[in-house]
mmCIF file of C-alpha atoms and ligand atoms in Angstrom:
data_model
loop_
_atom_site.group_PDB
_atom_site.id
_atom_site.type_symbol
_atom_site.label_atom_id
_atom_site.label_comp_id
_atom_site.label_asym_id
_atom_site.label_seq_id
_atom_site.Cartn_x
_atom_site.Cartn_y
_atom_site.Cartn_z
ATOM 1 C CA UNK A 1 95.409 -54.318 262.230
ATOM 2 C CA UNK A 2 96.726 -54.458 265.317
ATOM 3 C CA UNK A 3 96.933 -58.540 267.606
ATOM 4 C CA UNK A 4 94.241 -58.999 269.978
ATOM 5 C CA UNK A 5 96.758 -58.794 272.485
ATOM 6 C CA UNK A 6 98.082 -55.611 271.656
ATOM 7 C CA UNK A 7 94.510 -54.439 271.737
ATOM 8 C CA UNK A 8 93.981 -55.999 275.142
ATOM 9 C CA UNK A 9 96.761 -54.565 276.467
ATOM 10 C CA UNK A 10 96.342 -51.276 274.946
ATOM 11 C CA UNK A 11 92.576 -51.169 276.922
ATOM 12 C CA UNK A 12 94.003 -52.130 280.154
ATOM 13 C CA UNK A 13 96.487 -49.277 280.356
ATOM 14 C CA UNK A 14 93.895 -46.683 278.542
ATOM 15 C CA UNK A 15 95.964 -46.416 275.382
ATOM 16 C CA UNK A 16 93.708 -45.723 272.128
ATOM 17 C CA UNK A 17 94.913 -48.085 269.723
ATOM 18 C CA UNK A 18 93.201 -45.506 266.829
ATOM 19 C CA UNK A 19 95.923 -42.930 268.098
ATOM 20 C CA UNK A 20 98.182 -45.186 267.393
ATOM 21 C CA UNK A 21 97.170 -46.224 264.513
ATOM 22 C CA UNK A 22 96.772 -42.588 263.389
ATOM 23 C CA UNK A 23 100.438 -41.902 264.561
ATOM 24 C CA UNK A 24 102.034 -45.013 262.329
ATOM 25 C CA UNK A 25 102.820 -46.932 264.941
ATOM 26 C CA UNK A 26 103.836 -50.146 263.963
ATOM 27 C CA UNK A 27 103.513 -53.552 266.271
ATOM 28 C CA UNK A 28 106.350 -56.108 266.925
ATOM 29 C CA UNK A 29 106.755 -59.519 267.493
ATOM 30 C CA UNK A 30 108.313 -61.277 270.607
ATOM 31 C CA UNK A 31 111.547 -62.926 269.799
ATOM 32 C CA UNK A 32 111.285 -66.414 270.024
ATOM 33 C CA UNK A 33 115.238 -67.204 270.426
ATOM 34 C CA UNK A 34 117.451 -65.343 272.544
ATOM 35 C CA UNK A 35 120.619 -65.903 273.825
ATOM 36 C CA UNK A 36 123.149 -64.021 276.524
ATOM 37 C CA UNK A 37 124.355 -61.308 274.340
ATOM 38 C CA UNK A 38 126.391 -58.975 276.944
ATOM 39 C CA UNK A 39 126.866 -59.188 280.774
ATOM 40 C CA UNK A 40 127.263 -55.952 282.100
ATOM 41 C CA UNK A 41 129.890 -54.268 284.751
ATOM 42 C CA UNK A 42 126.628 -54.334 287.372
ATOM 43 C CA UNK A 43 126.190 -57.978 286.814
ATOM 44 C CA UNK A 44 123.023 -57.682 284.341
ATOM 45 C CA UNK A 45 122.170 -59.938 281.505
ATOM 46 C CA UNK A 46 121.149 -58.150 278.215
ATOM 47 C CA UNK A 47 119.726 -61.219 275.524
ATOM 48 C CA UNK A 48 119.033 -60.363 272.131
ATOM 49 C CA UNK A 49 118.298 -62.818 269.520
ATOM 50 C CA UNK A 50 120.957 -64.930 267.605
ATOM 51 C CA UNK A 51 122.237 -62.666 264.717
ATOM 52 C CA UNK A 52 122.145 -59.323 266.681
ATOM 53 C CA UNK A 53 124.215 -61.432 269.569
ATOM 54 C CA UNK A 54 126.958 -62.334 266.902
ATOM 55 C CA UNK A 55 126.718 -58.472 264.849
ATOM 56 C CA UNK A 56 126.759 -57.084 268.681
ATOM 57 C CA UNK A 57 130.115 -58.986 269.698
ATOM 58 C CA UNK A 58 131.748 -58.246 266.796
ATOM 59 C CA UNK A 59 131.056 -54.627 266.173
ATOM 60 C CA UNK A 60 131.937 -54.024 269.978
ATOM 61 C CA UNK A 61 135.295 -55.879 269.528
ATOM 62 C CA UNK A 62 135.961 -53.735 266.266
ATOM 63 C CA UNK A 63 134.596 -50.549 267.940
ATOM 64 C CA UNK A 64 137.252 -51.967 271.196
ATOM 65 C CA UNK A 65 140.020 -52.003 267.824
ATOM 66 C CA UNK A 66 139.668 -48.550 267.428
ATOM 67 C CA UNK A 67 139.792 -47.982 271.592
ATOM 68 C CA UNK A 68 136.190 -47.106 271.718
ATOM 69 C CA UNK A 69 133.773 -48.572 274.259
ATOM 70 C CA UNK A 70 130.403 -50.042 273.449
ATOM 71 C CA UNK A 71 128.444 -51.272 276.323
ATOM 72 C CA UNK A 72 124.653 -52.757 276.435
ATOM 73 C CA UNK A 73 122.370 -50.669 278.099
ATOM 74 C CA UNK A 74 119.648 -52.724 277.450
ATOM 75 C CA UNK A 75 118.917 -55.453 274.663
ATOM 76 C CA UNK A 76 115.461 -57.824 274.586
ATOM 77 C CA UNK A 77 112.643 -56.393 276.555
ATOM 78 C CA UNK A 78 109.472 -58.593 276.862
ATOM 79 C CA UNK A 79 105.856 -57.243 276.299
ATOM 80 C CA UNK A 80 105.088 -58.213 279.947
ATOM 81 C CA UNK A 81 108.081 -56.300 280.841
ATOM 82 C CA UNK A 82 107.135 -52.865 278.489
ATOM 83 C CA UNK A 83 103.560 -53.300 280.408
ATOM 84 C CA UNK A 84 105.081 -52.747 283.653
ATOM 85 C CA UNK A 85 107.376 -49.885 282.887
ATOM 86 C CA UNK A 86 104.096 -48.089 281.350
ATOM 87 C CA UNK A 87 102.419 -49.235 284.408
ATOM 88 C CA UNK A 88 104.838 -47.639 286.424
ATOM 89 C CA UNK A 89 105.048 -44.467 285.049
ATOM 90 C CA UNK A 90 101.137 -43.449 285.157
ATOM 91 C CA UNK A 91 100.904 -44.861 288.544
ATOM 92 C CA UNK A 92 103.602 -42.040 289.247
ATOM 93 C CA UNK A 93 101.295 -39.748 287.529
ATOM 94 C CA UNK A 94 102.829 -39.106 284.670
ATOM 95 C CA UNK A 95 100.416 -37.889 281.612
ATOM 96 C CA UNK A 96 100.031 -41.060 278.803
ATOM 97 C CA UNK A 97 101.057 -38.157 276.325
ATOM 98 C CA UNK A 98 104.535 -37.730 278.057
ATOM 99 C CA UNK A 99 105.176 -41.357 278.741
ATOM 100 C CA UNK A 100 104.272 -41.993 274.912
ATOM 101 C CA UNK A 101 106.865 -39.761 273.819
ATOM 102 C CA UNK A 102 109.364 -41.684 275.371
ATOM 103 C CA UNK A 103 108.280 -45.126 275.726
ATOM 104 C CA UNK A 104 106.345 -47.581 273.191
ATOM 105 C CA UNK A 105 103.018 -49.174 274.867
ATOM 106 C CA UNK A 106 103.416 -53.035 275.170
ATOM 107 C CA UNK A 107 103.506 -55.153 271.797
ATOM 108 C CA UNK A 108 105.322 -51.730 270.102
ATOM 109 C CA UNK A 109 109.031 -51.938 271.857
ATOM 110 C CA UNK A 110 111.669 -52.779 268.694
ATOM 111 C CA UNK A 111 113.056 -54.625 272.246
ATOM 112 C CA UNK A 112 110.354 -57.157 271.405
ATOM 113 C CA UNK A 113 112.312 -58.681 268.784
ATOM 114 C CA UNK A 114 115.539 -58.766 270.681
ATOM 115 C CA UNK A 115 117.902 -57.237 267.413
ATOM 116 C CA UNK A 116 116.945 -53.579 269.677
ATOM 117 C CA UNK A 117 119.839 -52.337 271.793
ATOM 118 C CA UNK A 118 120.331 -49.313 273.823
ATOM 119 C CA UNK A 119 124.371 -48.318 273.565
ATOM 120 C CA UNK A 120 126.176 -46.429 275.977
ATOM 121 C CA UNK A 121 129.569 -45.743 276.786
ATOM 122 C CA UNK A 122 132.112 -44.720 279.839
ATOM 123 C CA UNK A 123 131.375 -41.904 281.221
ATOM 124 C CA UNK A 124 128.292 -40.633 280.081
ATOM 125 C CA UNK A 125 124.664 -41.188 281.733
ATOM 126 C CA UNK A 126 122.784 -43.838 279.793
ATOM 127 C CA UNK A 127 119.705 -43.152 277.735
ATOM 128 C CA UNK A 128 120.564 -39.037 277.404
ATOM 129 C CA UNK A 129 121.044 -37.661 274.304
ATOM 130 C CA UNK A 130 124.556 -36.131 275.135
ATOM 131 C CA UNK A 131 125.593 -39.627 273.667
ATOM 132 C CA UNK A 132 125.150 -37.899 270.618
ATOM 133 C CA UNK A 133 128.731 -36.075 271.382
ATOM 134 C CA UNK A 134 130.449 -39.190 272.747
ATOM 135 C CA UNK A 135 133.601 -40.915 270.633
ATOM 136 C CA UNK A 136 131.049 -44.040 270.535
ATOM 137 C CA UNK A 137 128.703 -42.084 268.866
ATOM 138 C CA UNK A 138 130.565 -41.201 265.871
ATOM 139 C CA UNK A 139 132.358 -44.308 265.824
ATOM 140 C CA UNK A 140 128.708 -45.834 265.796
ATOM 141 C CA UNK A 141 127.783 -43.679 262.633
ATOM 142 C CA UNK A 142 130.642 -44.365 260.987
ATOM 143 C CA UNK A 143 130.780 -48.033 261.277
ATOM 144 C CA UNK A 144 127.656 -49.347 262.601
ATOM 145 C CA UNK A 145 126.057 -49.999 258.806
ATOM 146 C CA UNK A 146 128.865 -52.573 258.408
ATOM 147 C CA UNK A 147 127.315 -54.611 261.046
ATOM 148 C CA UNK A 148 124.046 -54.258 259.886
ATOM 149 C CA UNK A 149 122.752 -52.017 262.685
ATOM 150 C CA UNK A 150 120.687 -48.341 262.039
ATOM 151 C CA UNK A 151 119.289 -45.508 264.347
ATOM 152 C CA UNK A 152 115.782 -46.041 263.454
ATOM 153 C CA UNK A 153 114.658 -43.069 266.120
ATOM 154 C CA UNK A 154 116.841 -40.005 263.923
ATOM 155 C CA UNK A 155 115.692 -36.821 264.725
ATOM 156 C CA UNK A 156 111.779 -36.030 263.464
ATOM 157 C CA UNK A 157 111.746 -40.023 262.419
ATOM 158 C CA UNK A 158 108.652 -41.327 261.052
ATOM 159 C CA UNK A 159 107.587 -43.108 264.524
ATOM 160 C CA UNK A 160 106.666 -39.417 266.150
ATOM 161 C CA UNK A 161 109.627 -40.923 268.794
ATOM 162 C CA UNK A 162 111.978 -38.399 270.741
ATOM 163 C CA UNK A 163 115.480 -38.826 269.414
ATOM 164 C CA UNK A 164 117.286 -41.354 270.795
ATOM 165 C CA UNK A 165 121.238 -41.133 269.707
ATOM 166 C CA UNK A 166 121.808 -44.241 272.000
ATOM 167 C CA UNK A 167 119.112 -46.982 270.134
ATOM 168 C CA UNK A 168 120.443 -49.203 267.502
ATOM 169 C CA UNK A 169 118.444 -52.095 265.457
ATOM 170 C CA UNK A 170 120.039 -55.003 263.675
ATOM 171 C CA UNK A 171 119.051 -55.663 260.781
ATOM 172 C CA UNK A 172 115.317 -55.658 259.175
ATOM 173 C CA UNK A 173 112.131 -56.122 261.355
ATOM 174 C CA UNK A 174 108.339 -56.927 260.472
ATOM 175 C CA UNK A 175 106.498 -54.642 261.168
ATOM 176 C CA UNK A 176 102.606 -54.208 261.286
ATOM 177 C CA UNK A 177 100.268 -51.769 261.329
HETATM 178 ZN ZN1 LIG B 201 115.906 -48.548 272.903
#
């Protein structure tokens, strides 16, 4: 059973929770404690929570080892944040269907929990599946188990998700449905 603010939220934007629901979808919590994980070349912060942080730092300084470049794309995303990137989207008229494909409503971003990070590397666009042909990449699928991070969004995974080569989670996350 979904929170009553997921449900809430879900009404606002016109989301069917039973679709959803029907789909698998699981909901996550908000991370509680974050902490600067990454500052990126453009000057952004990324935050994830404490043990992602330390896995993060020191798989990108083994993955630097082996001269391969790991950079944050994006790390903790809050549920007020994932509301306004939905938001955005349909007010550019973009069909719920296609934005669901790509994007989790608010209260179902793994970015919630802050052990979520998007991974990209030097000279590729971010967030495009080429990544899947990068040095990183394979580096990232060699190693990344040892640092306790998996590509939960595999081709046809479980979560009806488009593949996304470039998203990593740390560790184990609660998940309900
Ligand atoms: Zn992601």
């Amino acid at each position: 059973m979904y929170s009553a603010q997921a449900l809430a939220m879900l009404a606002e934007l016109g989301i069917s929770a039973n679709e959803l629901e029907a789909r698998g979808l699981p909901e996550y919590s908000q991370a509680a404690i974050l902490e600067l994980a990454e500052r990126g070349l453009d000057g952004r912060e990324h935050f994830l929570g404490p043990a992602a942080a330390q896995a993060w730092r020191l798989m990108k300084e083994a993955a630097r080892d082996d001269q391969v470049v790991l950079q944050m794309v994006s790390g903790f995303r809050s549920i007020e944040r994932q509301k306004a990137i939905i938001e955005r989207k349909l007010a550019k008229g973009q069909p719920l269907s296609q934005i669901l494909a790509v994007s989790a409503p608010p209260c179902f971003s793994q970015h919630h929990t802050g052990q979520a990070v998007d991974i990209g590397t030097l000279g590729y666009p971010p967030l495009e599946v080429e990544f899947e042909s990068t040095s990183a990449f394979a580096w990232l699928q060699r190693n990344a188990g040892q640092f306790g991070f998996s590509m939960p969004y595999a081709k046809n995974n479980r979560y009806d998700y488009s593949y996304e080569p470039w998203h990593w989670l740390h560790g184990e996350i609660a998940e309900s449905i």
